[in-house]
PDB file of C-alpha atoms and ligand atoms in Angstrom:
ATOM      1  CA  UNK A  71      10.858  35.984 -10.822  1.00 70.00           C
ATOM      2  CA  UNK A  72      12.116  36.786  -7.532  1.00 85.00           C
ATOM      3  CA  UNK A  73      13.114  33.897  -5.035  1.00 94.00           C
ATOM      4  CA  UNK A  74      10.828  33.644  -1.651  1.00 98.00           C
ATOM      5  CA  UNK A  75      12.944  34.283   1.021  1.00 98.00           C
ATOM      6  CA  UNK A  76      12.118  32.032   4.424  1.00 98.00           C
ATOM      7  CA  UNK A  77      13.441  30.859   7.382  1.00 99.00           C
ATOM      8  CA  UNK A  78      13.453  27.398   8.944  1.00 99.00           C
ATOM      9  CA  UNK A  79      13.400  26.935  12.229  1.00 99.00           C
ATOM     10  CA  UNK A  80      13.655  23.296  13.528  1.00 99.00           C
ATOM     11  CA  UNK A  81      14.909  20.489  15.699  1.00 98.00           C
ATOM     12  CA  UNK A  82      17.271  18.629  13.486  1.00 98.00           C
ATOM     13  CA  UNK A  83      16.145  15.570  13.867  1.00 97.00           C
ATOM     14  CA  UNK A  84      15.888  13.664  10.761  1.00 98.00           C
ATOM     15  CA  UNK A  85      13.161  14.641   8.991  1.00 98.00           C
ATOM     16  CA  UNK A  86      14.242  18.513   9.619  1.00 98.00           C
ATOM     17  CA  UNK A  87      17.617  17.237   8.236  1.00 98.00           C
ATOM     18  CA  UNK A  88      15.768  15.905   4.964  1.00 98.00           C
ATOM     19  CA  UNK A  89      13.364  19.789   5.074  1.00 98.00           C
ATOM     20  CA  UNK A  90      16.167  21.560   5.249  1.00 98.00           C
ATOM     21  CA  UNK A  91      17.923  19.524   1.814  1.00 98.00           C
ATOM     22  CA  UNK A  92      14.289  20.043   0.205  1.00 98.00           C
ATOM     23  CA  UNK A  93      14.300  23.613   0.755  1.00 98.00           C
ATOM     24  CA  UNK A  94      18.147  24.515  -0.107  1.00 98.00           C
ATOM     25  CA  UNK A  95      17.750  22.718  -3.129  1.00 97.00           C
ATOM     26  CA  UNK A  96      14.999  24.304  -4.538  1.00 95.00           C
ATOM     27  CA  UNK A  97      14.928  27.529  -6.571  1.00 93.00           C
ATOM     28  CA  UNK A  98      11.423  29.015  -5.655  1.00 94.00           C
ATOM     29  CA  UNK A  99      13.470  29.840  -1.968  1.00 98.00           C
ATOM     30  CA  UNK A 100      15.810  31.882  -0.525  1.00 98.00           C
ATOM     31  CA  UNK A 101      17.007  30.085   2.651  1.00 98.00           C
ATOM     32  CA  UNK A 102      17.757  33.136   4.877  1.00 98.00           C
ATOM     33  CA  UNK A 103      18.484  31.158   8.175  1.00 98.00           C
ATOM     34  CA  UNK A 104      18.418  28.040   9.796  1.00 98.00           C
ATOM     35  CA  UNK A 105      17.302  28.324  13.557  1.00 99.00           C
ATOM     36  CA  UNK A 106      17.205  26.122  15.900  1.00 99.00           C
ATOM     37  CA  UNK A 107      15.169  25.317  18.785  1.00 99.00           C
ATOM     38  CA  UNK A 108      14.733  22.539  21.947  1.00 98.00           C
ATOM     39  CA  UNK A 109      12.855  19.325  20.346  1.00 98.00           C
ATOM     40  CA  UNK A 110      14.119  16.350  19.591  1.00 98.00           C
ATOM     41  CA  UNK A 111      17.212  16.567  20.753  1.00 98.00           C
ATOM     42  CA  UNK A 112      19.080  19.628  23.113  1.00 98.00           C
ATOM     43  CA  UNK A 113      19.254  22.669  22.149  1.00 98.00           C
ATOM     44  CA  UNK A 114      23.306  22.285  21.753  1.00 98.00           C
ATOM     45  CA  UNK A 115      22.335  19.352  19.726  1.00 98.00           C
ATOM     46  CA  UNK A 116      20.092  20.016  17.536  1.00 98.00           C
ATOM     47  CA  UNK A 117      22.530  22.585  16.642  1.00 98.00           C
ATOM     48  CA  UNK A 118      25.425  20.929  16.532  1.00 98.00           C
ATOM     49  CA  UNK A 119      23.087  18.454  13.836  1.00 98.00           C
ATOM     50  CA  UNK A 120      22.375  21.473  11.805  1.00 98.00           C
ATOM     51  CA  UNK A 121      25.753  22.496  11.463  1.00 98.00           C
ATOM     52  CA  UNK A 122      26.958  19.272  10.739  1.00 98.00           C
ATOM     53  CA  UNK A 123      23.879  18.980   8.001  1.00 98.00           C
ATOM     54  CA  UNK A 124      24.997  22.454   6.630  1.00 98.00           C
ATOM     55  CA  UNK A 125      28.866  21.366   6.265  1.00 98.00           C
ATOM     56  CA  UNK A 126      28.021  17.555   4.391  1.00 98.00           C
ATOM     57  CA  UNK A 127      26.104  19.501   1.980  1.00 98.00           C
ATOM     58  CA  UNK A 128      28.886  22.601   1.308  1.00 98.00           C
ATOM     59  CA  UNK A 129      26.565  24.494   2.727  1.00 98.00           C
ATOM     60  CA  UNK A 130      28.324  26.918   5.040  1.00 98.00           C
ATOM     61  CA  UNK A 131      27.305  29.816   3.625  1.00 98.00           C
ATOM     62  CA  UNK A 132      23.941  29.608   5.127  1.00 98.00           C
ATOM     63  CA  UNK A 133      23.553  31.270   8.537  1.00 98.00           C
ATOM     64  CA  UNK A 134      22.343  29.156  11.745  1.00 99.00           C
ATOM     65  CA  UNK A 135      21.500  30.574  14.783  1.00 99.00           C
ATOM     66  CA  UNK A 136      20.645  28.889  18.127  1.00 99.00           C
ATOM     67  CA  UNK A 137      16.928  29.807  19.907  1.00 98.00           C
ATOM     68  CA  UNK A 138      15.274  28.530  23.157  1.00 98.00           C
ATOM     69  CA  UNK A 139      16.936  26.189  25.070  1.00 98.00           C
ATOM     70  CA  UNK A 140      13.867  24.926  26.724  1.00 98.00           C
ATOM     71  CA  UNK A 141       9.576  25.620  26.710  1.00 98.00           C
ATOM     72  CA  UNK A 142       7.763  29.050  27.265  1.00 98.00           C
ATOM     73  CA  UNK A 143       6.153  27.019  30.234  1.00 98.00           C
ATOM     74  CA  UNK A 144       6.209  23.184  30.432  1.00 97.00           C
ATOM     75  CA  UNK A 145       9.536  21.367  31.366  1.00 97.00           C
ATOM     76  CA  UNK A 146      11.524  19.973  28.558  1.00 97.00           C
ATOM     77  CA  UNK A 147      11.311  16.951  26.684  1.00 97.00           C
ATOM     78  CA  UNK A 148      13.576  15.740  24.056  1.00 97.00           C
ATOM     79  CA  UNK A 149      12.929  12.316  22.020  1.00 96.00           C
ATOM     80  CA  UNK A 150      16.079  10.330  22.051  1.00 96.00           C
ATOM     81  CA  UNK A 151      14.440   7.390  21.912  1.00 96.00           C
ATOM     82  CA  UNK A 152      13.374   8.344  18.288  1.00 96.00           C
ATOM     83  CA  UNK A 153      15.656  10.164  17.128  1.00 97.00           C
ATOM     84  CA  UNK A 154      18.796   8.945  19.063  1.00 97.00           C
ATOM     85  CA  UNK A 155      21.095  10.560  21.499  1.00 97.00           C
ATOM     86  CA  UNK A 156      22.425  12.653  18.831  1.00 98.00           C
ATOM     87  CA  UNK A 157      19.288  13.706  17.196  1.00 98.00           C
ATOM     88  CA  UNK A 158      20.529  12.710  14.376  1.00 98.00           C
ATOM     89  CA  UNK A 159      21.687   8.734  15.077  1.00 97.00           C
ATOM     90  CA  UNK A 160      22.500   6.901  11.705  1.00 96.00           C
ATOM     91  CA  UNK A 161      24.558   8.667   9.592  1.00 97.00           C
ATOM     92  CA  UNK A 162      27.897   9.427   9.648  1.00 96.00           C
ATOM     93  CA  UNK A 163      28.029  13.204   9.742  1.00 97.00           C
ATOM     94  CA  UNK A 164      30.978  15.381   9.477  1.00 98.00           C
ATOM     95  CA  UNK A 165      32.032  17.615  12.396  1.00 98.00           C
ATOM     96  CA  UNK A 166      31.085  21.232  12.064  1.00 98.00           C
ATOM     97  CA  UNK A 167      33.191  23.514   9.744  1.00 98.00           C
ATOM     98  CA  UNK A 168      31.635  26.337  10.864  1.00 98.00           C
ATOM     99  CA  UNK A 169      30.080  28.121  13.997  1.00 98.00           C
ATOM    100  CA  UNK A 170      26.554  29.607  14.455  1.00 98.00           C
ATOM    101  CA  UNK A 171      25.740  33.289  14.765  1.00 98.00           C
ATOM    102  CA  UNK A 172      26.386  34.920  18.031  1.00 98.00           C
ATOM    103  CA  UNK A 173      22.837  35.954  17.992  1.00 98.00           C
ATOM    104  CA  UNK A 174      19.937  34.431  19.801  1.00 98.00           C
ATOM    105  CA  UNK A 175      17.720  32.886  16.965  1.00 99.00           C
ATOM    106  CA  UNK A 176      14.584  35.282  17.961  1.00 99.00           C
ATOM    107  CA  UNK A 177      16.797  38.154  17.362  1.00 99.00           C
ATOM    108  CA  UNK A 178      17.693  36.432  14.060  1.00 99.00           C
ATOM    109  CA  UNK A 179      14.272  35.708  12.907  1.00 99.00           C
ATOM    110  CA  UNK A 180      13.198  39.667  14.252  1.00 99.00           C
ATOM    111  CA  UNK A 181      16.192  40.777  12.552  1.00 99.00           C
ATOM    112  CA  UNK A 182      15.249  39.986   9.587  1.00 98.00           C
ATOM    113  CA  UNK A 183      11.746  39.849   9.562  1.00 98.00           C
ATOM    114  CA  UNK A 184      12.675  43.866  10.347  1.00 98.00           C
ATOM    115  CA  UNK A 185      14.861  44.435   7.343  1.00 98.00           C
ATOM    116  CA  UNK A 186      13.617  41.948   4.608  1.00 98.00           C
ATOM    117  CA  UNK A 187      12.556  43.924   1.156  1.00 97.00           C
ATOM    118  CA  UNK A 188       9.849  41.112   0.648  1.00 97.00           C
ATOM    119  CA  UNK A 189       7.472  39.188   3.645  1.00 98.00           C
ATOM    120  CA  UNK A 190       9.457  36.723   4.811  1.00 98.00           C
ATOM    121  CA  UNK A 191       8.104  32.402   4.760  1.00 98.00           C
ATOM    122  CA  UNK A 192       8.596  31.037   8.224  1.00 99.00           C
ATOM    123  CA  UNK A 193       8.909  26.823   8.105  1.00 99.00           C
ATOM    124  CA  UNK A 194       9.064  25.882  11.458  1.00 99.00           C
ATOM    125  CA  UNK A 195       9.568  21.927  11.732  1.00 99.00           C
ATOM    126  CA  UNK A 196       9.624  21.703  15.801  1.00 98.00           C
ATOM    127  CA  UNK A 197       8.415  23.372  19.007  1.00 99.00           C
ATOM    128  CA  UNK A 198       6.725  27.058  18.275  1.00 99.00           C
ATOM    129  CA  UNK A 199       9.451  28.538  20.929  1.00 99.00           C
ATOM    130  CA  UNK A 200      11.048  30.482  18.742  1.00 99.00           C
ATOM    131  CA  UNK A 201       8.534  32.081  16.944  1.00 99.00           C
ATOM    132  CA  UNK A 202       6.340  32.786  19.446  1.00 99.00           C
ATOM    133  CA  UNK A 203       8.977  34.240  21.525  1.00 98.00           C
ATOM    134  CA  UNK A 204       9.593  36.596  18.775  1.00 99.00           C
ATOM    135  CA  UNK A 205       5.996  37.764  18.482  1.00 98.00           C
ATOM    136  CA  UNK A 206       5.954  38.240  21.661  1.00 98.00           C
ATOM    137  CA  UNK A 207       9.292  40.349  21.693  1.00 98.00           C
ATOM    138  CA  UNK A 208       8.676  41.983  18.545  1.00 98.00           C
ATOM    139  CA  UNK A 209       4.532  41.938  17.806  1.00 98.00           C
ATOM    140  CA  UNK A 210       5.989  44.436  14.432  1.00 98.00           C
ATOM    141  CA  UNK A 211       7.131  41.537  12.405  1.00 98.00           C
ATOM    142  CA  UNK A 212       3.686  40.340  12.100  1.00 98.00           C
ATOM    143  CA  UNK A 213       3.477  42.795   9.260  1.00 98.00           C
ATOM    144  CA  UNK A 214       6.347  40.903   7.387  1.00 98.00           C
ATOM    145  CA  UNK A 215       5.170  37.644   7.556  1.00 98.00           C
ATOM    146  CA  UNK A 216       4.303  36.419   4.238  1.00 98.00           C
ATOM    147  CA  UNK A 217       3.172  32.897   5.680  1.00 98.00           C
ATOM    148  CA  UNK A 218       3.553  30.069   8.464  1.00 99.00           C
ATOM    149  CA  UNK A 219       3.746  26.492   7.413  1.00 99.00           C
ATOM    150  CA  UNK A 220       4.333  24.442  10.252  1.00 99.00           C
ATOM    151  CA  UNK A 221       4.341  21.289  11.177  1.00 99.00           C
ATOM    152  CA  UNK A 222       2.686  20.097  14.122  1.00 98.00           C
ATOM    153  CA  UNK A 223      -0.243  18.795  16.001  1.00 98.00           C
ATOM    154  CA  UNK A 224      -3.103  17.182  13.955  1.00 98.00           C
ATOM    155  CA  UNK A 225      -6.990  16.714  13.931  1.00 98.00           C
ATOM    156  CA  UNK A 226      -7.220  12.851  14.748  1.00 96.00           C
ATOM    157  CA  UNK A 227      -3.799  11.825  15.880  1.00 96.00           C
ATOM    158  CA  UNK A 228      -1.265  11.156  18.492  1.00 98.00           C
ATOM    159  CA  UNK A 229       2.244  10.528  18.323  1.00 98.00           C
ATOM    160  CA  UNK A 230       3.325  11.842  22.177  1.00 98.00           C
ATOM    161  CA  UNK A 231       0.431  11.223  23.452  1.00 98.00           C
ATOM    162  CA  UNK A 232      -2.683   9.341  22.568  1.00 98.00           C
ATOM    163  CA  UNK A 233      -3.643  13.302  21.319  1.00 98.00           C
ATOM    164  CA  UNK A 234      -1.160  15.066  20.864  1.00 98.00           C
ATOM    165  CA  UNK A 235       1.732  15.501  18.536  1.00 98.00           C
ATOM    166  CA  UNK A 236       4.995  15.798  19.576  1.00 98.00           C
ATOM    167  CA  UNK A 237       6.075  19.170  18.525  1.00 98.00           C
ATOM    168  CA  UNK A 238       2.723  20.684  19.953  1.00 99.00           C
ATOM    169  CA  UNK A 239       3.219  18.800  22.753  1.00 98.00           C
ATOM    170  CA  UNK A 240       6.597  19.879  23.653  1.00 98.00           C
ATOM    171  CA  UNK A 241       5.518  24.052  23.771  1.00 99.00           C
ATOM    172  CA  UNK A 242       1.691  24.206  23.964  1.00 98.00           C
ATOM    173  CA  UNK A 243       1.746  27.994  25.261  1.00 98.00           C
ATOM    174  CA  UNK A 244       4.482  28.853  22.185  1.00 99.00           C
ATOM    175  CA  UNK A 245       1.774  26.882  19.641  1.00 99.00           C
ATOM    176  CA  UNK A 246      -1.539  28.929  20.875  1.00 98.00           C
ATOM    177  CA  UNK A 247       0.550  32.034  20.746  1.00 98.00           C
ATOM    178  CA  UNK A 248       0.943  31.380  16.996  1.00 99.00           C
ATOM    179  CA  UNK A 249      -2.232  30.004  16.560  1.00 98.00           C
ATOM    180  CA  UNK A 250      -3.824  32.944  18.563  1.00 98.00           C
ATOM    181  CA  UNK A 251      -1.399  35.573  16.346  1.00 98.00           C
ATOM    182  CA  UNK A 252      -3.999  36.215  13.724  1.00 98.00           C
ATOM    183  CA  UNK A 253      -0.999  35.453  10.742  1.00 98.00           C
ATOM    184  CA  UNK A 254      -1.918  32.950   8.051  1.00 98.00           C
ATOM    185  CA  UNK A 255      -1.038  30.032   8.901  1.00 99.00           C
ATOM    186  CA  UNK A 256      -0.827  26.207   7.510  1.00 99.00           C
ATOM    187  CA  UNK A 257      -0.960  23.367  10.120  1.00 99.00           C
ATOM    188  CA  UNK A 258       0.769  20.344   8.621  1.00 99.00           C
ATOM    189  CA  UNK A 259      -0.052  17.745  10.905  1.00 98.00           C
ATOM    190  CA  UNK A 260       0.267  13.998  11.602  1.00 98.00           C
ATOM    191  CA  UNK A 261      -2.918  13.411   9.590  1.00 98.00           C
ATOM    192  CA  UNK A 262      -1.137  14.283   6.386  1.00 98.00           C
ATOM    193  CA  UNK A 263       2.532  13.367   7.262  1.00 98.00           C
ATOM    194  CA  UNK A 264       1.822   9.745   8.355  1.00 98.00           C
ATOM    195  CA  UNK A 265       0.826   9.882   4.304  1.00 98.00           C
ATOM    196  CA  UNK A 266       4.480  10.979   3.506  1.00 98.00           C
ATOM    197  CA  UNK A 267       5.689   7.180   3.698  1.00 97.00           C
ATOM    198  CA  UNK A 268       9.316   6.704   2.999  1.00 97.00           C
ATOM    199  CA  UNK A 269       9.847   2.726   2.725  1.00 97.00           C
ATOM    200  CA  UNK A 270      12.514   0.285   1.349  1.00 97.00           C
ATOM    201  CA  UNK A 271      11.917   1.526  -2.071  1.00 98.00           C
ATOM    202  CA  UNK A 272      12.610   4.888  -1.754  1.00 98.00           C
ATOM    203  CA  UNK A 273      15.545   4.019   0.084  1.00 98.00           C
ATOM    204  CA  UNK A 274      16.313   1.794  -3.240  1.00 98.00           C
ATOM    205  CA  UNK A 275      15.655   4.754  -5.513  1.00 98.00           C
ATOM    206  CA  UNK A 276      18.364   6.953  -3.314  1.00 98.00           C
ATOM    207  CA  UNK A 277      20.859   4.058  -2.973  1.00 98.00           C
ATOM    208  CA  UNK A 278      21.073   3.497  -6.635  1.00 98.00           C
ATOM    209  CA  UNK A 279      21.845   7.249  -7.244  1.00 98.00           C
ATOM    210  CA  UNK A 280      25.158   6.384  -5.829  1.00 97.00           C
ATOM    211  CA  UNK A 281      25.595  10.167  -4.439  1.00 97.00           C
ATOM    212  CA  UNK A 282      26.490  11.194  -1.354  1.00 97.00           C
ATOM    213  CA  UNK A 283      24.201  13.377  -0.317  1.00 98.00           C
ATOM    214  CA  UNK A 284      21.719  10.478  -1.661  1.00 98.00           C
ATOM    215  CA  UNK A 285      23.343   8.462   0.688  1.00 98.00           C
ATOM    216  CA  UNK A 286      23.105  10.545   3.891  1.00 98.00           C
ATOM    217  CA  UNK A 287      19.393  10.507   3.209  1.00 98.00           C
ATOM    218  CA  UNK A 288      19.082   6.568   2.611  1.00 98.00           C
ATOM    219  CA  UNK A 289      20.807   6.415   5.794  1.00 98.00           C
ATOM    220  CA  UNK A 290      18.991   8.915   7.342  1.00 98.00           C
ATOM    221  CA  UNK A 291      15.065   7.311   6.961  1.00 98.00           C
ATOM    222  CA  UNK A 292      17.010   4.223   7.394  1.00 98.00           C
ATOM    223  CA  UNK A 293      17.238   5.140  10.950  1.00 98.00           C
ATOM    224  CA  UNK A 294      14.096   6.971  11.135  1.00 98.00           C
ATOM    225  CA  UNK A 295      12.281   3.687   9.268  1.00 98.00           C
ATOM    226  CA  UNK A 296      13.635   1.545  12.518  1.00 97.00           C
ATOM    227  CA  UNK A 297      12.541   3.806  14.538  1.00 96.00           C
ATOM    228  CA  UNK A 298       9.292   3.689  13.699  1.00 97.00           C
ATOM    229  CA  UNK A 299       9.003  -0.221  13.088  1.00 97.00           C
ATOM    230  CA  UNK A 300      10.425  -0.018  16.863  1.00 97.00           C
ATOM    231  CA  UNK A 301       8.284   2.432  18.221  1.00 96.00           C
ATOM    232  CA  UNK A 302       4.732   2.326  16.335  1.00 96.00           C
ATOM    233  CA  UNK A 303       4.822  -0.937  14.339  1.00 96.00           C
ATOM    234  CA  UNK A 304       5.052   1.022  11.125  1.00 95.00           C
ATOM    235  CA  UNK A 305       6.778  -0.208   8.100  1.00 95.00           C
ATOM    236  CA  UNK A 306       8.175   3.731   7.235  1.00 96.00           C
ATOM    237  CA  UNK A 307       9.305   6.427   7.701  1.00 98.00           C
ATOM    238  CA  UNK A 308       6.854   9.129   7.513  1.00 98.00           C
ATOM    239  CA  UNK A 309       8.737  12.706   6.460  1.00 98.00           C
ATOM    240  CA  UNK A 310       6.595  14.991   8.682  1.00 98.00           C
ATOM    241  CA  UNK A 311       8.899  18.400   8.567  1.00 98.00           C
ATOM    242  CA  UNK A 312       9.712  17.753   4.795  1.00 98.00           C
ATOM    243  CA  UNK A 313       5.808  17.666   3.741  1.00 99.00           C
ATOM    244  CA  UNK A 314       5.653  21.126   5.687  1.00 98.00           C
ATOM    245  CA  UNK A 315       8.604  22.642   3.291  1.00 98.00           C
ATOM    246  CA  UNK A 316       7.009  20.691   0.220  1.00 98.00           C
ATOM    247  CA  UNK A 317       3.980  22.766   0.580  1.00 98.00           C
ATOM    248  CA  UNK A 318       5.743  26.257   0.847  1.00 98.00           C
ATOM    249  CA  UNK A 319       6.944  25.197  -2.288  1.00 98.00           C
ATOM    250  CA  UNK A 320       3.600  23.973  -3.698  1.00 97.00           C
ATOM    251  CA  UNK A 321       0.714  25.233  -1.981  1.00 96.00           C
ATOM    252  CA  UNK A 322      -1.449  22.815  -3.141  1.00 95.00           C
ATOM    253  CA  UNK A 323       0.692  19.442  -2.633  1.00 98.00           C
ATOM    254  CA  UNK A 324      -1.586  18.905   0.585  1.00 98.00           C
ATOM    255  CA  UNK A 325      -5.073  19.831   0.408  1.00 98.00           C
ATOM    256  CA  UNK A 326      -6.651  21.512   3.188  1.00 98.00           C
ATOM    257  CA  UNK A 327      -9.398  23.298   4.806  1.00 98.00           C
ATOM    258  CA  UNK A 328      -9.621  26.681   6.574  1.00 98.00           C
ATOM    259  CA  UNK A 329     -10.913  25.744  10.385  1.00 98.00           C
ATOM    260  CA  UNK A 330     -10.461  27.097  13.592  1.00 98.00           C
ATOM    261  CA  UNK A 331      -7.410  25.311  15.482  1.00 98.00           C
ATOM    262  CA  UNK A 332      -7.197  25.522  19.177  1.00 98.00           C
ATOM    263  CA  UNK A 333      -4.541  24.323  21.589  1.00 98.00           C
ATOM    264  CA  UNK A 334      -4.911  22.432  25.262  1.00 98.00           C
ATOM    265  CA  UNK A 335      -2.770  23.810  27.267  1.00 98.00           C
ATOM    266  CA  UNK A 336      -4.372  22.660  30.967  1.00 97.00           C
ATOM    267  CA  UNK A 337      -5.646  19.221  30.921  1.00 97.00           C
ATOM    268  CA  UNK A 338      -3.499  16.656  32.025  1.00 95.00           C
ATOM    269  CA  UNK A 339      -5.204  14.165  29.677  1.00 98.00           C
ATOM    270  CA  UNK A 340      -5.066  15.906  26.734  1.00 98.00           C
ATOM    271  CA  UNK A 341      -2.031  18.682  27.708  1.00 98.00           C
ATOM    272  CA  UNK A 342      -0.715  19.825  23.487  1.00 98.00           C
ATOM    273  CA  UNK A 343      -4.005  18.499  21.558  1.00 98.00           C
ATOM    274  CA  UNK A 344      -4.814  20.425  18.786  1.00 99.00           C
ATOM    275  CA  UNK A 345      -8.341  21.132  18.645  1.00 98.00           C
ATOM    276  CA  UNK A 346      -9.662  21.338  15.044  1.00 98.00           C
ATOM    277  CA  UNK A 347     -13.260  22.306  14.789  1.00 98.00           C
ATOM    278  CA  UNK A 348     -13.908  20.257  12.021  1.00 98.00           C
ATOM    279  CA  UNK A 349     -17.650  21.545  11.888  1.00 98.00           C
ATOM    280  CA  UNK A 350     -17.340  24.739  12.315  1.00 97.00           C
ATOM    281  CA  UNK A 351     -19.576  24.030  16.328  1.00 98.00           C
ATOM    282  CA  UNK A 352     -17.420  26.358  17.986  1.00 98.00           C
ATOM    283  CA  UNK A 353     -18.841  29.302  15.423  1.00 98.00           C
ATOM    284  CA  UNK A 354     -15.111  30.773  15.851  1.00 98.00           C
ATOM    285  CA  UNK A 355     -13.463  32.413  12.938  1.00 98.00           C
ATOM    286  CA  UNK A 356     -11.328  29.822  11.261  1.00 98.00           C
ATOM    287  CA  UNK A 357      -7.548  30.481  12.247  1.00 98.00           C
ATOM    288  CA  UNK A 358      -5.710  28.027   9.968  1.00 98.00           C
ATOM    289  CA  UNK A 359      -5.505  26.346   6.903  1.00 98.00           C
ATOM    290  CA  UNK A 360      -5.783  22.285   8.321  1.00 98.00           C
ATOM    291  CA  UNK A 361      -3.597  19.482   5.938  1.00 98.00           C
ATOM    292  CA  UNK A 362      -6.052  16.513   4.706  1.00 98.00           C
ATOM    293  CA  UNK A 363      -4.478  15.328   1.749  1.00 98.00           C
ATOM    294  CA  UNK A 364      -0.749  15.087   0.680  1.00 98.00           C
ATOM    295  CA  UNK A 365      -0.510  14.158  -3.195  1.00 98.00           C
ATOM    296  CA  UNK A 366       1.766  11.584  -1.888  1.00 98.00           C
ATOM    297  CA  UNK A 367       3.328  10.654  -5.432  1.00 98.00           C
ATOM    298  CA  UNK A 368       4.110  14.459  -6.280  1.00 98.00           C
ATOM    299  CA  UNK A 369       5.804  14.249  -3.011  1.00 98.00           C
ATOM    300  CA  UNK A 370       8.052  11.920  -3.740  1.00 98.00           C
ATOM    301  CA  UNK A 371       9.354  13.274  -6.896  1.00 98.00           C
ATOM    302  CA  UNK A 372       9.968  16.280  -5.529  1.00 98.00           C
ATOM    303  CA  UNK A 373      11.989  15.073  -2.673  1.00 98.00           C
ATOM    304  CA  UNK A 374      14.122  12.680  -5.518  1.00 98.00           C
ATOM    305  CA  UNK A 375      14.261  15.685  -8.158  1.00 98.00           C
ATOM    306  CA  UNK A 376      15.626  17.389  -4.820  1.00 98.00           C
ATOM    307  CA  UNK A 377      18.041  14.951  -3.908  1.00 98.00           C
ATOM    308  CA  UNK A 378      19.429  14.828  -7.112  1.00 97.00           C
ATOM    309  CA  UNK A 379      20.754  18.381  -7.494  1.00 97.00           C
ATOM    310  CA  UNK A 380      23.236  17.320  -4.752  1.00 97.00           C
TER     311      UNK A 380
HETATM  312  O1  RIB B 102       5.908  15.256  15.877  1.00 75.44           O
HETATM  313  C1  RIB B 102       6.985  14.972  14.197  1.00 75.44           C
HETATM  314  C2  RIB B 102       7.858  16.005  14.442  1.00 75.44           C
HETATM  315  O2  RIB B 102       8.396  15.796  16.106  1.00 75.44           O
HETATM  316  C3  RIB B 102       9.163  15.986  13.699  1.00 75.44           C
HETATM  317  O3  RIB B 102       9.093  17.733  13.628  1.00 75.44           O
HETATM  318  C4  RIB B 102       9.694  15.254  14.108  1.00 75.44           C
HETATM  319  O4  RIB B 102      11.225  15.967  13.694  1.00 75.44           O
HETATM  320  C5  RIB B 102       9.961  15.876  15.986  1.00 75.44           C
HETATM  321  O5  RIB B 102      10.699  17.227  15.766  1.00 75.44           O
HETATM  322 CA1   CA B 103      11.280  18.939  13.991  1.00 75.44          CA
END
């Protein structure tokens, strides 16, 4: 059976890095490119992190393209308090053994979508600036998009403000472009990703594998868990972005409901909030599969099996 072509658009970022490892290990997915976007850290830093990660796992064959360095409208926001100054603090990462494409990531996304003989799945795990820019620049690509599995937003939660999740908060205008596009979207929000809890037990399982990439993932989770303890009072690391990849691999690992999602782009108090119409009170047509519940056991086994392949 032919593999599903995917593009991962990301801002590595500890959980982005683990999402990439999951995607690259799975026989069902063919990662056509890793595109980077401002977010957890500045564009140069997240691009460097993507190159370092791929170098660490011997996958310098995967094209990396750097995209937008700032949101469509809002001022840039980064998250050093979460991911550190490098954006991937914690593990010792190798120097990149290759360079990104000379092509802007938006053009990479457009090129792949225009030339793929099979519809392409997009898995954005950072702010949606690149995806929105591609849709605005080349609306024709919509016909060759299989599905968008995005990590972002929430039904009831917020981690950047009390009601807004970081990826959407950073570029709500881009999110609005995506959610109003009419494309098939699955929204993997905080309500689900906070169920993707990795803690000491999972770190011990990874260390016991005693393989370089397993140790790398253990180092990533250890740092991320320290962040979540300090900033949010959690005693675990939620692997937000890896859940979006898991749903692309096995739709159903996250239970979803078709609901209407809108994005707040003006109110100072609720800027970046995803407004999920749980009961259909707006009468507006549902535009996304919204994640509710994660099969954590299945997710954990999928992740451990993936890491064991490196
Ligand atoms: O809110 C979680 C999201 O913000 C994740 O994608 C994480 O990597 C950060 O980008
Ligand atoms: Ca991310």
